[in-house]
Amino acid sequence: MGYKVAILGATGAVGREMLKYLEEVNFPVDDIKLLASKRSAGKIMEFKGEKIKVEEVKEDSFKNVDIALFSAGASRSKEWAPIAVKSGAIVIDNSSAFRMDKDVPLVVPEVNEEDLKWHKGIIANPNCSTIQMVVALKPIYDLSRIKKVIVSTYQAVSGAGLNAIKELVDQTEFVIDIYKAYKDKLEDFKYIPYKNLPYAKEVLKPKKIPRQIAFNCVPHIDIFMDQNYTKEEWKMVKETKKIMHDEEISVCATCVRVPVFIGHSESIYIETEKALSLEEIYKALENAPGVKLYKDPTTYPTPVDVEGENKVLIGRIRKDLDNDKAYTMWVVGDNLRKGAAQNAVQIAESLIKLGLI
Ligand code: NAP
Ligand code: 12T
């Protein structure tokens, strides 16, 4: 016997990946419902070779649904999660709507699966950048408490949805067309005033990403909040404490969008209570669930390597040159898979395993 599954936001970047991942892991699906806004109602999507019509989400959409995977943004989650729970579904929510609620477990199965036991209908999937970071931190934390984390992210545009992918394509196409003309005169390559060309203002106008993203880096993800940190940075701070059950762990994050389609990268510096050897860290990470270790320091993962990969890839591990209790590493994850869709479906698999559904 399988489960009745609904995906809210099925037509989006994360929703599509959810559908793909459910199929890949042969999740026990009895019936699947694809929900989105009116805009996509009637669209046809495929699941296990079967054509399924997308429906507009309505009050009765969650009747008889066992598992509702939400990925349509925080305001839609706030609107529809209570309705889905009332209908008897367990909601696994990908948005930031409920992550910090006391009544809502925030779960990465490799780290804190047990928290699923106290759910009250809604379970939150952490932010993509937090997920891949805690998967890397947990095996080290189990060797010695981690006191401090300093992280800088290099985040793919797909994290901001399908329209952000289009934004990178459109801008890149525009800029590259101009640079192509200079291919054979590299001496003039340096300051090509493409920003003043006709259409530049229109094509390069920020939409989903707050500044030009083609051939650029933008240290601004989500909105600005307290103390000049962005909301994406605050998510990494607060979600890490909640998932790791350690309010004392100090996290300082700088989140940067880069012109990459899929795959978030993170440069992570950590300080532990006890001094650990590299060998101890390698061993812990080699045996850790959901991790692929690049032990040879000259091999290392990049976002291109992680597309479609289920594991978090870790390389460039070094000890700090001055502090015996400090280390840095490079962590890469597929933001649409482990960072979103895969983690959500893994939560559903854990619920089954723990007999909670
Ligand atoms: P996306 O590609 O822009 O897709 C948005 C999805 O939401 C589409 O399916 C869209 O349906 C649906 N939607 C929008 N407005 C709706 C409405 N009023 N009623 C019903 N459905 C509506 O975005 P995405 O990248 O997939 O992300 C979706 C959400 O997932 C984000 O807002 C974020 O909260 C969350 N997310 C979480 C993580 C994470 O870190 N875990 C990562 C990425 C995203 P239509 O086709 O009808 O427009
Ligand atoms: N703004 O789930 O823009 O809180 O990359 C995830 C990704 C919010 C979230 C992004 C975002 C979330 C982004």
Coordinates of C-alpha atoms and ligand atoms in Angstrom, one line a residue:
M1 CA 0.0 0.0 0.0
G2 CA 1.2 3.5 -0.9
Y3 CA 0.4 7.0 0.0
K4 CA -1.6 9.8 -1.6
V5 CA 0.8 12.6 -2.3
A6 CA 0.1 16.2 -3.3
I7 CA 2.7 18.7 -4.5
L8 CA 1.8 22.4 -4.2
G9 CA 4.1 24.3 -6.6
A10 CA 4.5 21.3 -8.8
T11 CA 5.4 23.4 -11.9
G12 CA 8.2 25.3 -10.1
A13 CA 12.0 24.5 -10.0
V14 CA 11.6 22.6 -6.7
G15 CA 8.2 21.0 -7.5
R16 CA 9.5 19.5 -10.7
E17 CA 12.5 18.1 -8.9
M18 CA 10.2 16.6 -6.2
L19 CA 8.2 14.8 -8.9
K20 CA 11.5 13.5 -10.5
Y21 CA 12.9 12.4 -7.2
L22 CA 9.7 10.6 -6.0
E23 CA 9.9 8.6 -9.3
E24 CA 13.7 7.9 -8.9
V25 CA 13.5 6.5 -5.4
N26 CA 10.3 4.7 -6.3
F27 CA 8.5 6.3 -3.3
P28 CA 5.3 4.4 -2.5
V29 CA 2.8 6.6 -4.3
D30 CA -0.8 5.5 -4.7
D31 CA -2.0 8.7 -6.2
I32 CA -0.4 12.0 -7.0
K33 CA -1.9 15.4 -7.2
L34 CA -0.1 18.3 -8.9
L35 CA -1.2 21.7 -7.6
A36 CA -0.2 25.2 -8.6
S37 CA -1.9 28.5 -9.3
K38 CA -4.6 29.2 -11.9
R39 CA -1.8 30.1 -14.4
S40 CA -0.7 26.5 -14.7
A41 CA -4.1 24.8 -14.2
G42 CA -4.6 22.3 -17.1
K43 CA -0.8 21.9 -17.9
I44 CA 0.2 18.3 -18.4
M45 CA 3.2 16.9 -16.4
E46 CA 4.5 13.3 -16.3
F47 CA 4.9 10.9 -13.4
K48 CA 6.1 7.3 -14.1
G49 CA 5.0 7.6 -17.7
E50 CA 1.6 8.7 -16.8
K51 CA 0.3 12.1 -17.9
I52 CA -1.2 14.2 -15.0
K53 CA -3.1 17.4 -15.2
V54 CA -2.0 20.3 -13.0
E55 CA -4.9 21.6 -10.9
E56 CA -5.4 25.0 -9.3
V57 CA -5.1 24.7 -5.5
K58 CA -8.5 24.9 -3.8
E59 CA -10.1 24.4 -0.4
D60 CA -10.8 20.7 -1.1
S61 CA -7.5 19.9 -2.9
F62 CA -6.1 18.1 0.2
K63 CA -9.0 15.8 0.8
N64 CA -7.7 12.2 1.3
V65 CA -4.1 13.4 0.8
D66 CA -1.6 11.7 3.2
I67 CA 1.5 13.7 2.4
A68 CA 1.5 17.3 1.0
L69 CA 4.9 18.6 -0.3
F70 CA 4.8 22.4 -0.4
S71 CA 7.0 24.5 -2.6
A72 CA 5.0 27.5 -3.7
G73 CA 6.5 30.2 -1.5
A74 CA 6.0 31.3 2.1
S75 CA 2.8 33.2 1.7
R76 CA 1.1 30.3 -0.1
S77 CA 2.4 27.9 2.7
K78 CA 0.8 30.2 5.3
E79 CA -2.4 30.2 3.4
W80 CA -2.7 26.5 2.5
A81 CA -0.8 24.5 5.2
P82 CA -3.5 24.9 7.9
I83 CA -6.1 23.8 5.4
A84 CA -4.1 20.8 4.3
V85 CA -3.5 19.8 8.0
K86 CA -7.2 20.1 8.8
S87 CA -7.9 17.8 5.9
G88 CA -5.7 15.2 7.5
A89 CA -2.5 15.6 5.5
I90 CA 1.1 15.9 6.9
V91 CA 2.6 19.0 5.3
I92 CA 6.3 19.0 4.5
D93 CA 7.0 22.6 3.7
N94 CA 9.9 24.0 1.7
S95 CA 9.4 27.6 2.5
S96 CA 10.6 29.8 5.3
A97 CA 7.0 30.2 6.6
F98 CA 7.2 27.8 9.6
R99 CA 10.8 26.9 10.1
M100 CA 11.3 28.8 13.3
D101 CA 7.9 27.9 14.9
K102 CA 8.3 26.1 18.2
D103 CA 5.7 23.5 17.2
V104 CA 7.3 22.7 13.9
P105 CA 10.3 20.3 13.6
L106 CA 13.0 21.5 11.2
V107 CA 14.6 18.4 9.8
V108 CA 17.5 17.1 7.9
P109 CA 17.2 13.3 8.3
E110 CA 21.0 12.7 8.5
V111 CA 21.2 15.1 11.4
N112 CA 18.0 15.2 13.5
E113 CA 15.5 12.7 12.2
E114 CA 14.2 12.1 15.7
D115 CA 12.6 15.6 15.8
L116 CA 10.0 14.2 13.4
K117 CA 8.5 12.4 16.4
W118 CA 7.0 15.6 17.8
H119 CA 5.5 17.0 14.7
K120 CA 1.9 18.3 14.8
G121 CA 1.1 18.2 11.1
I122 CA 3.6 20.5 9.7
I123 CA 7.3 19.7 9.2
A124 CA 9.7 22.3 7.8
N125 CA 12.5 21.7 5.3
P126 CA 15.4 24.0 6.1
N127 CA 16.9 26.5 3.7
C128 CA 19.1 25.0 1.0
S129 CA 22.3 26.6 2.2
T130 CA 21.6 25.4 5.8
I131 CA 20.9 21.8 4.8
Q132 CA 24.2 21.2 3.0
M133 CA 26.1 22.9 5.8
V134 CA 24.6 20.9 8.6
V135 CA 25.2 17.6 6.7
A136 CA 28.9 18.5 6.7
L137 CA 29.0 19.9 10.3
K138 CA 27.2 17.0 12.1
P139 CA 29.9 14.3 11.7
I140 CA 32.5 16.7 13.0
Y141 CA 30.2 18.0 15.8
D142 CA 29.9 14.4 17.0
L143 CA 33.7 14.3 17.4
S144 CA 33.8 17.6 19.3
R145 CA 31.3 20.4 19.9
I146 CA 31.6 23.1 17.3
K147 CA 31.7 26.6 18.9
K148 CA 31.9 28.8 15.8
V149 CA 31.2 28.7 12.1
I150 CA 32.0 31.4 9.6
V151 CA 30.5 30.6 6.2
S152 CA 30.5 32.3 2.8
T153 CA 28.1 30.9 0.2
Y154 CA 28.3 30.9 -3.6
Q155 CA 24.6 30.3 -4.5
A156 CA 23.1 29.2 -7.8
V157 CA 20.3 31.2 -9.4
S158 CA 17.9 28.2 -9.5
G159 CA 17.5 28.7 -5.7
A160 CA 15.4 31.8 -6.6
G161 CA 13.1 29.9 -9.0
L162 CA 12.6 29.3 -12.7
N163 CA 12.4 33.0 -13.5
A164 CA 15.8 33.6 -12.0
I165 CA 17.2 30.9 -14.3
K166 CA 15.7 32.8 -17.2
E167 CA 17.2 36.0 -16.0
L168 CA 20.7 34.6 -16.0
V169 CA 20.2 33.1 -19.5
D170 CA 18.8 36.4 -21.0
Q171 CA 21.6 38.6 -19.4
T172 CA 24.4 36.2 -20.3
E173 CA 23.1 36.0 -23.9
F174 CA 23.1 39.8 -24.2
V175 CA 26.5 40.3 -22.7
I176 CA 28.2 37.4 -24.5
D177 CA 26.9 38.7 -27.9
I178 CA 28.8 41.9 -27.3
Y179 CA 32.0 40.2 -26.0
K180 CA 32.0 37.9 -29.0
A181 CA 32.8 40.9 -31.2
Y182 CA 35.9 41.5 -29.2
K183 CA 37.2 37.9 -29.3
D184 CA 39.9 38.7 -31.8
K185 CA 41.0 42.0 -30.2
L186 CA 41.7 41.0 -26.7
E187 CA 43.7 44.2 -26.1
D188 CA 40.4 46.0 -26.1
F189 CA 38.8 43.4 -23.9
K190 CA 39.0 45.2 -20.6
Y191 CA 36.4 47.9 -20.5
I192 CA 33.6 47.2 -22.9
P193 CA 30.9 49.7 -22.2
Y194 CA 28.0 47.3 -22.8
K195 CA 26.0 48.9 -20.1
N196 CA 25.4 52.0 -22.2
L197 CA 24.3 50.1 -25.3
P198 CA 20.7 50.2 -26.5
Y199 CA 18.5 47.5 -24.7
A200 CA 21.2 47.1 -22.0
K201 CA 19.1 48.9 -19.4
E202 CA 16.1 46.7 -20.3
V203 CA 17.9 43.3 -20.5
L204 CA 20.2 43.8 -17.5
K205 CA 17.5 45.3 -15.3
P206 CA 17.4 43.2 -12.1
K207 CA 14.2 41.2 -11.7
K208 CA 14.5 38.2 -9.4
I209 CA 18.2 38.9 -8.5
P210 CA 18.7 42.4 -7.1
R211 CA 21.7 43.3 -9.4
Q212 CA 23.0 42.1 -12.7
I213 CA 23.9 38.4 -12.2
A214 CA 25.5 37.5 -15.6
F215 CA 29.3 37.7 -15.1
N216 CA 28.9 39.1 -11.6
C217 CA 28.6 38.2 -7.9
V218 CA 25.8 39.6 -5.7
P219 CA 26.1 39.6 -1.9
H220 CA 22.3 39.9 -1.4
I221 CA 19.9 37.0 -1.2
D222 CA 16.3 37.5 0.1
I223 CA 15.6 40.8 1.9
F224 CA 17.8 42.9 4.2
M225 CA 17.0 42.4 7.9
D226 CA 18.5 43.3 11.4
Q227 CA 22.1 44.4 11.8
N228 CA 22.7 44.6 8.1
Y229 CA 22.4 40.9 7.6
T230 CA 20.1 39.5 4.9
K231 CA 17.3 37.1 5.6
E232 CA 19.2 34.2 3.9
E233 CA 22.1 34.9 6.3
W234 CA 19.8 34.9 9.3
K235 CA 18.3 31.7 8.1
M236 CA 21.7 30.0 8.3
V237 CA 22.3 31.4 11.8
K238 CA 18.9 30.5 13.3
E239 CA 18.2 27.2 11.5
T240 CA 21.6 25.8 12.3
K241 CA 21.0 26.3 16.0
K242 CA 17.6 24.7 15.8
I243 CA 18.6 21.7 13.8
M244 CA 21.8 21.0 15.8
H245 CA 20.0 21.6 19.1
D246 CA 22.6 24.0 20.2
E247 CA 21.7 27.7 20.8
E248 CA 25.3 28.4 21.6
I249 CA 26.8 27.5 18.2
S250 CA 27.9 30.8 16.8
V251 CA 27.3 31.2 13.0
C252 CA 28.3 34.2 10.9
A253 CA 27.2 33.9 7.3
T254 CA 27.7 35.9 4.1
C255 CA 25.4 34.7 1.3
V256 CA 26.4 35.5 -2.3
R257 CA 24.6 34.8 -5.6
V258 CA 26.9 33.7 -8.4
P259 CA 26.2 33.1 -12.1
V260 CA 25.8 29.3 -11.7
F261 CA 22.6 27.5 -12.7
I262 CA 22.6 24.6 -10.2
G263 CA 24.7 23.9 -7.1
H264 CA 25.4 25.9 -4.1
S265 CA 29.0 26.1 -2.8
E266 CA 30.2 27.1 0.7
S267 CA 33.5 28.0 2.2
I268 CA 33.1 27.0 5.8
Y269 CA 35.5 27.8 8.7
I270 CA 34.8 26.1 12.0
E271 CA 36.2 26.1 15.5
T272 CA 35.8 23.1 17.8
E273 CA 36.1 22.6 21.5
K274 CA 38.7 19.9 21.2
A275 CA 41.6 19.8 18.7
L276 CA 40.9 17.3 16.0
S277 CA 43.4 15.8 13.5
L278 CA 42.6 15.8 9.8
E279 CA 42.6 12.0 9.9
E280 CA 39.8 12.0 12.5
I281 CA 37.8 14.4 10.4
Y282 CA 38.4 12.4 7.2
K283 CA 37.3 9.3 8.9
A284 CA 34.1 10.9 10.3
L285 CA 33.1 12.3 7.0
E286 CA 33.9 9.1 5.1
N287 CA 31.5 7.2 7.3
A288 CA 28.9 10.0 7.4
P289 CA 25.5 9.5 5.7
G290 CA 24.8 11.7 2.7
V291 CA 28.4 12.8 2.3
K292 CA 31.0 12.2 -0.5
L293 CA 34.5 13.1 0.7
Y294 CA 37.2 14.4 -1.7
K295 CA 40.1 13.4 0.5
D296 CA 43.0 14.1 -1.9
P297 CA 43.4 17.9 -1.4
T298 CA 44.1 18.5 -5.1
T299 CA 40.7 17.0 -6.1
Y300 CA 37.7 19.0 -5.1
P301 CA 34.0 19.3 -6.0
T302 CA 32.5 22.1 -8.0
P303 CA 28.8 23.0 -8.7
V304 CA 29.1 21.3 -12.1
D305 CA 29.9 18.0 -10.4
V306 CA 27.0 18.1 -8.1
E307 CA 24.1 18.5 -10.6
G308 CA 21.7 15.6 -10.1
E309 CA 23.9 14.2 -7.2
N310 CA 22.2 13.2 -4.0
K311 CA 25.2 13.6 -1.7
V312 CA 26.8 16.7 -0.3
L313 CA 30.3 16.9 -1.7
I314 CA 33.2 18.0 0.6
G315 CA 36.7 18.8 -0.2
R316 CA 39.6 21.2 0.4
I317 CA 39.7 20.3 4.1
R318 CA 42.6 22.1 5.9
K319 CA 43.5 22.9 9.5
D320 CA 43.9 26.6 10.3
L321 CA 47.5 27.6 10.2
D322 CA 47.5 29.2 13.7
N323 CA 44.6 27.7 15.6
D324 CA 44.8 24.0 16.4
K325 CA 41.0 23.8 17.0
A326 CA 40.0 25.5 13.6
Y327 CA 39.5 24.1 10.1
T328 CA 38.1 25.1 6.8
M329 CA 36.4 23.1 4.1
W330 CA 34.6 23.5 0.8
V331 CA 31.1 22.1 0.6
V332 CA 29.0 21.7 -2.5
G333 CA 25.3 20.6 -2.8
D334 CA 22.6 20.4 -5.4
N335 CA 20.3 23.1 -4.1
L336 CA 17.2 21.7 -5.9
R337 CA 17.9 18.1 -4.6
K338 CA 19.5 17.8 -1.2
G339 CA 18.8 21.6 -0.7
A340 CA 15.1 21.2 -1.3
A341 CA 13.2 18.4 -3.1
Q342 CA 15.3 15.4 -2.0
N343 CA 15.4 16.5 1.6
A344 CA 11.6 16.9 1.6
V345 CA 11.1 13.4 0.2
Q346 CA 13.7 12.0 2.6
I347 CA 11.6 13.4 5.4
A348 CA 8.6 11.6 4.1
E349 CA 10.7 8.4 3.9
S350 CA 11.8 8.9 7.5
L351 CA 8.1 9.3 8.6
I352 CA 7.4 5.9 7.1
K353 CA 10.5 4.3 8.6
L354 CA 9.6 5.7 12.1
G355 CA 6.0 4.6 11.7
L356 CA 4.8 8.1 12.0
I357 CA 2.5 7.9 9.0
Ligands
NAP1 P1 9.4 28.8 -8.8 O1 10.2 28.0 -9.8 O2 9.2 30.2 -9.0 O3 8.0 28.1 -8.7 C1 6.9 28.6 -7.9 C2 5.8 27.6 -7.8 O4 4.8 28.1 -6.9 C3 5.1 27.3 -9.1 O5 4.7 26.0 -9.2 C4 3.9 28.2 -9.0 O6 2.8 27.8 -9.8 C5 3.6 28.1 -7.6 N1 2.7 29.2 -7.2 C6 3.1 30.5 -7.2 N2 2.0 31.3 -6.8 C7 1.0 30.4 -6.4 C8 -0.3 30.6 -5.9 N3 -0.8 31.8 -5.7 N4 -1.0 29.5 -5.7 C9 -0.5 28.2 -5.9 N5 0.7 28.0 -6.4 C10 1.5 29.1 -6.7 O7 10.0 28.7 -7.4 P2 10.8 27.5 -6.7 O8 12.3 27.7 -6.8 O9 10.3 26.2 -7.2 O10 10.5 27.7 -5.2 C11 9.3 27.6 -4.6 C12 9.4 27.9 -3.2 O11 10.1 26.9 -2.5 C13 10.1 29.2 -2.8 O12 9.3 30.3 -2.7 C14 10.7 28.9 -1.5 O13 9.8 29.2 -0.4 C15 10.9 27.4 -1.5 N6 12.3 27.0 -1.8 C16 12.9 26.5 -0.8 C17 14.2 26.1 -0.9 C18 15.0 25.6 0.2 O14 15.9 26.2 0.6 N7 14.6 24.5 0.8 C19 14.9 26.3 -2.1 C20 14.2 26.8 -3.1 C21 12.9 27.2 -2.9 P3 2.5 28.4 -11.3 O15 3.1 27.6 -12.3 O16 1.0 28.3 -11.3 O17 3.0 29.8 -11.3
12T2 N1 15.1 33.6 -1.3 O1 13.5 28.6 1.2 O2 16.5 33.2 -3.3 O3 13.9 30.4 2.4 O4 17.8 31.4 -3.3 C1 15.4 29.6 -0.5 C2 16.2 30.1 -1.6 C3 14.5 31.7 0.0 C4 13.9 29.7 1.3 C5 16.8 32.1 -2.9 C6 15.2 32.3 -1.0 C7 14.6 30.4 0.2 C8 16.0 31.5 -1.8

